[in-house]
CSV table of C-alpha atoms and ligand atoms in Angstrom, one decimal:
chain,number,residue,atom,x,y,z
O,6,UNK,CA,0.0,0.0,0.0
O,7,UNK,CA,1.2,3.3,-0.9
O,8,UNK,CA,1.7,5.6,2.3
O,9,UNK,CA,2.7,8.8,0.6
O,10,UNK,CA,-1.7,8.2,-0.2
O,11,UNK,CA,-4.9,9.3,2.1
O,12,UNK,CA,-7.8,6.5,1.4
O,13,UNK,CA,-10.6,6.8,3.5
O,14,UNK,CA,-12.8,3.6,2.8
O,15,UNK,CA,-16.5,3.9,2.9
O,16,UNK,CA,-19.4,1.6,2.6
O,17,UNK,CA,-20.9,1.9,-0.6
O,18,UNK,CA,-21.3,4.5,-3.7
O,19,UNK,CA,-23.5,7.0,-1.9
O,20,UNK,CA,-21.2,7.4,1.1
O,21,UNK,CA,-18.4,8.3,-1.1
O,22,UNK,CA,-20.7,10.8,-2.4
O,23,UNK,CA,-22.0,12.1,0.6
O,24,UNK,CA,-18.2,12.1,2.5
O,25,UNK,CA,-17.1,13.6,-1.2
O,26,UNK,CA,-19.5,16.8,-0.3
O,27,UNK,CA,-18.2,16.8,3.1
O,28,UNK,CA,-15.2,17.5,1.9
O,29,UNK,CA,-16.2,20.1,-0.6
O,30,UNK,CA,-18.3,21.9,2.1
O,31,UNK,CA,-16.1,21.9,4.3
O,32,UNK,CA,-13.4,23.6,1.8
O,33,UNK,CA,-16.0,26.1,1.0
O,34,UNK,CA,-16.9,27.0,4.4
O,35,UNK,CA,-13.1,27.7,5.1
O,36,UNK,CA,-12.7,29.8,1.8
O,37,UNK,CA,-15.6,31.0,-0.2
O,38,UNK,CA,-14.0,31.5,-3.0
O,39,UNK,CA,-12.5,28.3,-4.3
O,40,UNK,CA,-11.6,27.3,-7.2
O,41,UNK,CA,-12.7,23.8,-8.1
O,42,UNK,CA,-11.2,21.3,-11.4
O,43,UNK,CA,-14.6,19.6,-12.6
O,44,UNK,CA,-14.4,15.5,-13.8
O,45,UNK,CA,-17.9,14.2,-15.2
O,46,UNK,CA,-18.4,11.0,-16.1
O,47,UNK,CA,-20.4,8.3,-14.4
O,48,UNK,CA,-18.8,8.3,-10.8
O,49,UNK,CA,-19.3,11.9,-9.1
O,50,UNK,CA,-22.4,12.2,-10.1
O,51,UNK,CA,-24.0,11.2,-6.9
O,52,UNK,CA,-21.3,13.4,-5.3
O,53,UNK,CA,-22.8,16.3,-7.5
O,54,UNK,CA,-26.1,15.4,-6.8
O,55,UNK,CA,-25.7,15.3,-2.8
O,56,UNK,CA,-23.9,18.5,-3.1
O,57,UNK,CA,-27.1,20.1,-5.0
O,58,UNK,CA,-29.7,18.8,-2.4
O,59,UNK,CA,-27.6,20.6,0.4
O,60,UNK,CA,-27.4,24.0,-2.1
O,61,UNK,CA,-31.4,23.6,-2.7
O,62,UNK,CA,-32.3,23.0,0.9
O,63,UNK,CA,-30.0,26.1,1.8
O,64,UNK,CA,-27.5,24.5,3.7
O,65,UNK,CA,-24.3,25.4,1.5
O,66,UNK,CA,-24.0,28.2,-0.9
O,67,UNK,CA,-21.3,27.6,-3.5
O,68,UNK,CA,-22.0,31.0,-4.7
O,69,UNK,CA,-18.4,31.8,-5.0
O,70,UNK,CA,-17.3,28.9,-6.3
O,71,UNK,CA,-15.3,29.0,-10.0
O,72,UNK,CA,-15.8,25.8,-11.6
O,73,UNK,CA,-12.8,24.8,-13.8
O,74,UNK,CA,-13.8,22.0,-16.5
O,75,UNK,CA,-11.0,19.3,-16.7
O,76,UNK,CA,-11.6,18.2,-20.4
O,77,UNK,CA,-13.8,18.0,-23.0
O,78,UNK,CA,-14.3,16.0,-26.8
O,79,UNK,CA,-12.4,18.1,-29.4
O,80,UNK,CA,-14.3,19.3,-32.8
O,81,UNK,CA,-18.2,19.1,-31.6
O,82,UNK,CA,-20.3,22.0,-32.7
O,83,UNK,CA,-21.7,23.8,-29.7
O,84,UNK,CA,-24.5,22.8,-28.7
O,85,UNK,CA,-23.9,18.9,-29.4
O,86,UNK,CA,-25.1,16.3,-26.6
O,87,UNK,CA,-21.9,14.3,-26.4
O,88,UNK,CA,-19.7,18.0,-25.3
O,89,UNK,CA,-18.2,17.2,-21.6
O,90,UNK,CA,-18.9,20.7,-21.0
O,91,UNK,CA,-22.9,20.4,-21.7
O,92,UNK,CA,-22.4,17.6,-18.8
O,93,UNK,CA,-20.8,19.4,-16.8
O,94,UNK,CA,-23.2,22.1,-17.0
O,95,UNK,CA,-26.5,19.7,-16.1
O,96,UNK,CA,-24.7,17.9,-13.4
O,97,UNK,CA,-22.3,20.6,-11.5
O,98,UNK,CA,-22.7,24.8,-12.8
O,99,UNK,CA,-26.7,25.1,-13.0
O,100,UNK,CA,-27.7,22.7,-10.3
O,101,UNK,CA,-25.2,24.3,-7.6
O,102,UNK,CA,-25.8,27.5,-9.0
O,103,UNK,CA,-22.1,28.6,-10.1
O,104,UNK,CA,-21.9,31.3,-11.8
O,105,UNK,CA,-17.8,31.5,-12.5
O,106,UNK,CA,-16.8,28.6,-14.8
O,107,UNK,CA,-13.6,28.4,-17.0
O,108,UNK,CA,-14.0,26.3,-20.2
O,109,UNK,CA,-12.6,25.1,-23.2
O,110,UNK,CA,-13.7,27.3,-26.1
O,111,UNK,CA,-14.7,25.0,-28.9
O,112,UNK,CA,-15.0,27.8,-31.4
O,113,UNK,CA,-11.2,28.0,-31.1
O,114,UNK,CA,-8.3,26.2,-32.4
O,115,UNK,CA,-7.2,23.4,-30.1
O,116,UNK,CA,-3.7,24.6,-29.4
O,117,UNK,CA,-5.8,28.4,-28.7
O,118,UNK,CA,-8.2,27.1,-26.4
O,119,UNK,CA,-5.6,25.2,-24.4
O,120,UNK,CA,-3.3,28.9,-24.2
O,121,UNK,CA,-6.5,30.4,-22.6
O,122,UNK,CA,-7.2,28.1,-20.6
O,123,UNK,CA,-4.0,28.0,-18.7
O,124,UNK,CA,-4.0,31.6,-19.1
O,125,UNK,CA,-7.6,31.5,-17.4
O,126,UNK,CA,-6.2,29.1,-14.7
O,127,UNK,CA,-3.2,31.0,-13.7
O,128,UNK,CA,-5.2,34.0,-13.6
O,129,UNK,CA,-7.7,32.8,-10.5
O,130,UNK,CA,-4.0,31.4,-9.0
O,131,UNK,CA,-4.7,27.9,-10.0
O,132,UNK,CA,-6.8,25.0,-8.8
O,133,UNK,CA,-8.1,24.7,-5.0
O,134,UNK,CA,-9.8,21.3,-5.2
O,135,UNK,CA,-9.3,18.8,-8.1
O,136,UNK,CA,-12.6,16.7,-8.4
O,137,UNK,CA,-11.4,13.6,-10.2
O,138,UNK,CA,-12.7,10.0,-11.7
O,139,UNK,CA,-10.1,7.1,-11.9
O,140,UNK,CA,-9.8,5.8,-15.5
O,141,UNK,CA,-9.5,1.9,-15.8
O,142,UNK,CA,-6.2,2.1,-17.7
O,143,UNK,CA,-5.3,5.1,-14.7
O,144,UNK,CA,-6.0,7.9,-17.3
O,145,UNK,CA,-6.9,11.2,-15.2
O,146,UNK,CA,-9.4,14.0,-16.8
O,147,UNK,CA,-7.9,12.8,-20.9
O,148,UNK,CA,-4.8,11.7,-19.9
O,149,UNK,CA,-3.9,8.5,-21.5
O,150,UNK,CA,-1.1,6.8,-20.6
O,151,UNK,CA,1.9,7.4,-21.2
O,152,UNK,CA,1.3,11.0,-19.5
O,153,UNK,CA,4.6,12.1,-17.2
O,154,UNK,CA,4.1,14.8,-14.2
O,155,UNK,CA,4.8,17.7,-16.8
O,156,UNK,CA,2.4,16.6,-19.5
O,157,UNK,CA,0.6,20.1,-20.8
O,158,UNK,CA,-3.0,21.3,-21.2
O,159,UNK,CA,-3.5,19.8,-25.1
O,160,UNK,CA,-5.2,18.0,-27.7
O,161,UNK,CA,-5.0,13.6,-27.0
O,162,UNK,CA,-5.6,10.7,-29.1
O,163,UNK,CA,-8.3,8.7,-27.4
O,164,UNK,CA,-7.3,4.8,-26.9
O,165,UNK,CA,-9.2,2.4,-27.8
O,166,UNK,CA,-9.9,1.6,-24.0
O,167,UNK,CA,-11.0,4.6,-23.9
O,168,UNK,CA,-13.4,4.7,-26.6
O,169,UNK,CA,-14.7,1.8,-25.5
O,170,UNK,CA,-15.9,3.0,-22.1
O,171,UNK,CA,-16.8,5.9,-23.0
O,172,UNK,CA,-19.2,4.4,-25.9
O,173,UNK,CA,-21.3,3.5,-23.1
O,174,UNK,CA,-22.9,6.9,-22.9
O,175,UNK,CA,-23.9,7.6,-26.7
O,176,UNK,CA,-25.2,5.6,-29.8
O,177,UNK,CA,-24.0,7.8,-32.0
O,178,UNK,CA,-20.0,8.3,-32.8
O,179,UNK,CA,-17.7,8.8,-29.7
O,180,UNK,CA,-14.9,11.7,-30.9
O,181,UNK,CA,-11.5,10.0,-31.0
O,182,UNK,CA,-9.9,13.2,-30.1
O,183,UNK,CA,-10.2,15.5,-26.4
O,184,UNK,CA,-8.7,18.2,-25.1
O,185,UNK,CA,-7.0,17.8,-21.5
O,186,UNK,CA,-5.9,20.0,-18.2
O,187,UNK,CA,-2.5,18.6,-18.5
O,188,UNK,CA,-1.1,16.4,-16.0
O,189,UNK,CA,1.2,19.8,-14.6
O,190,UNK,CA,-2.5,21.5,-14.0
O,191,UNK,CA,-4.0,18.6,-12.1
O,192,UNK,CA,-1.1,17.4,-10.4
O,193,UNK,CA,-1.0,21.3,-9.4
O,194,UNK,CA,-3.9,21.4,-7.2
O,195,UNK,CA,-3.8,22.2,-3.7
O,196,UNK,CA,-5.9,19.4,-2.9
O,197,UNK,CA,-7.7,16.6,-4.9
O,198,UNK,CA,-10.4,13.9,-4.3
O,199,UNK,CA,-10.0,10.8,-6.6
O,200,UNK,CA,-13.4,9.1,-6.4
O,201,UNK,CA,-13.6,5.5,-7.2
O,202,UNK,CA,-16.7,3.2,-6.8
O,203,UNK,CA,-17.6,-0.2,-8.0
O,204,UNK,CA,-16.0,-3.5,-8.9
O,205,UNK,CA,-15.0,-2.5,-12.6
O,206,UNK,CA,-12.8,-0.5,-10.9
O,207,UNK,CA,-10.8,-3.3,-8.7
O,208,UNK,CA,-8.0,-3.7,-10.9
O,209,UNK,CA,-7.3,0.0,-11.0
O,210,UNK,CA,-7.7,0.5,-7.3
O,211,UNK,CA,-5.5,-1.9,-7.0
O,212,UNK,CA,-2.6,-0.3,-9.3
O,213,UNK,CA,-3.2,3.2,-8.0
O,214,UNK,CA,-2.4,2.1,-4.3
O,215,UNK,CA,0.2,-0.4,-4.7
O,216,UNK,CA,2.2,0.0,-7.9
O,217,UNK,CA,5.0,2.1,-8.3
O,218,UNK,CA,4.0,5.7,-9.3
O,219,UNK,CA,4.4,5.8,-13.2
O,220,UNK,CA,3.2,7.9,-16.5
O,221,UNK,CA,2.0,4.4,-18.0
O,222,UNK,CA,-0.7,4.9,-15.3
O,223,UNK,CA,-1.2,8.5,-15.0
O,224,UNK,CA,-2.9,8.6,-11.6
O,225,UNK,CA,-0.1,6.5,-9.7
O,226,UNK,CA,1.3,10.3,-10.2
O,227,UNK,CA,-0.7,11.5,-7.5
O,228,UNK,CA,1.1,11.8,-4.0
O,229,UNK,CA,1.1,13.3,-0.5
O,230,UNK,CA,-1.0,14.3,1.7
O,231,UNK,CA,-3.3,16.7,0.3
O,232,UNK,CA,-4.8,13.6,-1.9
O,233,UNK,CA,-7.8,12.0,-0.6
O,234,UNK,CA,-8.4,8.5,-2.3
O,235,UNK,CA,-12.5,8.1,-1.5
O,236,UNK,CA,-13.5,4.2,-2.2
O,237,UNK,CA,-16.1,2.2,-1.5
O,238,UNK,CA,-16.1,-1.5,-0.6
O,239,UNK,CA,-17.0,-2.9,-4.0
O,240,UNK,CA,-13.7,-1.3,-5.5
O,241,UNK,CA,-11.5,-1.6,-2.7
O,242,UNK,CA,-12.8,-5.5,-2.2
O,243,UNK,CA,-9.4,-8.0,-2.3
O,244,UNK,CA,-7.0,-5.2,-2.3
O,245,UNK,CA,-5.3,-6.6,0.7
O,246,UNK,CA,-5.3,-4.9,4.1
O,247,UNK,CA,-4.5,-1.2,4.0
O,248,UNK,CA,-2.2,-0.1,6.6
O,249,UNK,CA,-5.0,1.1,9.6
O,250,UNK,CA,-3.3,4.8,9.8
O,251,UNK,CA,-4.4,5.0,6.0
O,252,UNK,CA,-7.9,4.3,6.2
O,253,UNK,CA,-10.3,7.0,7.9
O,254,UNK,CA,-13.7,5.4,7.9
V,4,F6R,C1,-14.3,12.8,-17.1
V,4,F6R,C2,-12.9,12.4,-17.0
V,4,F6R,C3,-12.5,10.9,-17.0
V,4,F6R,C4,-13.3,10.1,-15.9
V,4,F6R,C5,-12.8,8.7,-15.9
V,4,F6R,C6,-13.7,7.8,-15.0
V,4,F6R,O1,-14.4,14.2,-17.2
V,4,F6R,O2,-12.1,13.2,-16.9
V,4,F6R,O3,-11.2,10.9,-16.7
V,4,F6R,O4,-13.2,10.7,-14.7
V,4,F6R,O5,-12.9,8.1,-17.2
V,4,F6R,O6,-15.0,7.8,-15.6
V,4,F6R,P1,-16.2,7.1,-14.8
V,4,F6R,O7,-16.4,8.0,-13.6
V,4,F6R,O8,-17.4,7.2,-15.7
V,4,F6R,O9,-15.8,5.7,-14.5
């Protein structure tokens, strides 16, 4: 087990998401005015969705935060139902009622968009709170591996892997190429919650906590103390015992 790692274990999907929006409210209470790197796909949606009960029943008002989104398809026409940033939208910016969002401009050209948006980041003095989803081959936001510590906000080439899961959300075509927050931009952030829920995501677990930290699995470059590995029991089932200092339940 890696102890340069955080994993708090929890019991099932929903009390990841509900300790995930513990987390975020409590980093909101402290400081207002964070600034907060955005995944969407499938799991931190609950977390999302816990966090936008508390907003509508008036408990937490996320009213300053900026909402930074961590990737997106590259060459959709806006509006287009497969754009991350139409997701992220729906799920996170409307429903918690964000007004201050940084995103990638797909009326510009890729290698323009992904200027800006650095320029955007370093302007609000980078990213707070990195909201992230573990990718089965380790990929973080589009990160495919290989992807070293340094790798830049740019365009990717999906991998098939890739593809493949993400086919699950569309009939139609899945675009083949995304644009990323680079590795440097995630791996950046002053804190980060890697969110990781259900069986299909055993093998991964597993690599993230015990491997050797590696760009052929882009996560296992996530270290120290301000990283909060959030898992469930269905992901972290067979991974061996982690060291009891490691796990806050
Ligand atoms: C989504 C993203 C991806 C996902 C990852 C896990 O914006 O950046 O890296 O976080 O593919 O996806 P799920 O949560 O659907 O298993």
């Amino acid at each position: 087990m890696r102890p340069d790692l955080t994993l708090q274990a929890q019991p099932d999907a929903g009390a990841v998401a509900r300790a995930a929006a513990d987390h975020i409210a409590a980093r909101v209470r402290a400081r207002g005015n964070l600034t907060v790197l955005v995944a969407t796909g499938s799991t931190p949606m609950a977390t999302y969705a816990e966090l936008a009960r508390r907003v509508q029943a008036g408990t937490l008002d996320l009213s300053r935060v900026t909402a930074v989104q961590l990737d997106e398809y590259q060459g959709l026409s806006d509006p287009d139902p497969r754009s991350l940033w139409e997701w992220m939208d729906r799920s996170f910016v409307a429903p918690l009622r964000i007004t201050r969002t940084v995103r990638f401009d797909p009326r510009a050209a890729p290698q323009d968009t992904c200027r800006d948006y650095d320029a955007a980041v370093a302007a609000i003095g980078g990213i707070d709170l990195a909201i992230l989803g573990l990718g089965l081959n380790g990929h973080l936001g589009f990160n495919e591996p290989p992807s070293p510590a340094d790798a830049p906000t740019r365009t990717v080439t999906l991998t098939p892997a890739s593809l493949e899961s993400n086919r699950v959300y569309w009939d139609t075509d899945v675009p083949t190429q995304a644009l990323t927050a680079g590795m440097e931009v995630i791996l950046a952030a002053r804190s980060t919650l890697l969110l990781v829920t259900g069986a299909s995501k055993r093998a991964a677990l597993g690599r993230l906590l015990t491997g050797p930290p590696s760009p052929d699995f882009p996560a296992s470059l996530l270290s120290g103390e301000a990283v909060t590995v959030l898992a469930d029991r269905a992901a972290l089932e067979g991974q061996g015992p982690a060291p009891v200092s490691a796990v806050r339940a």
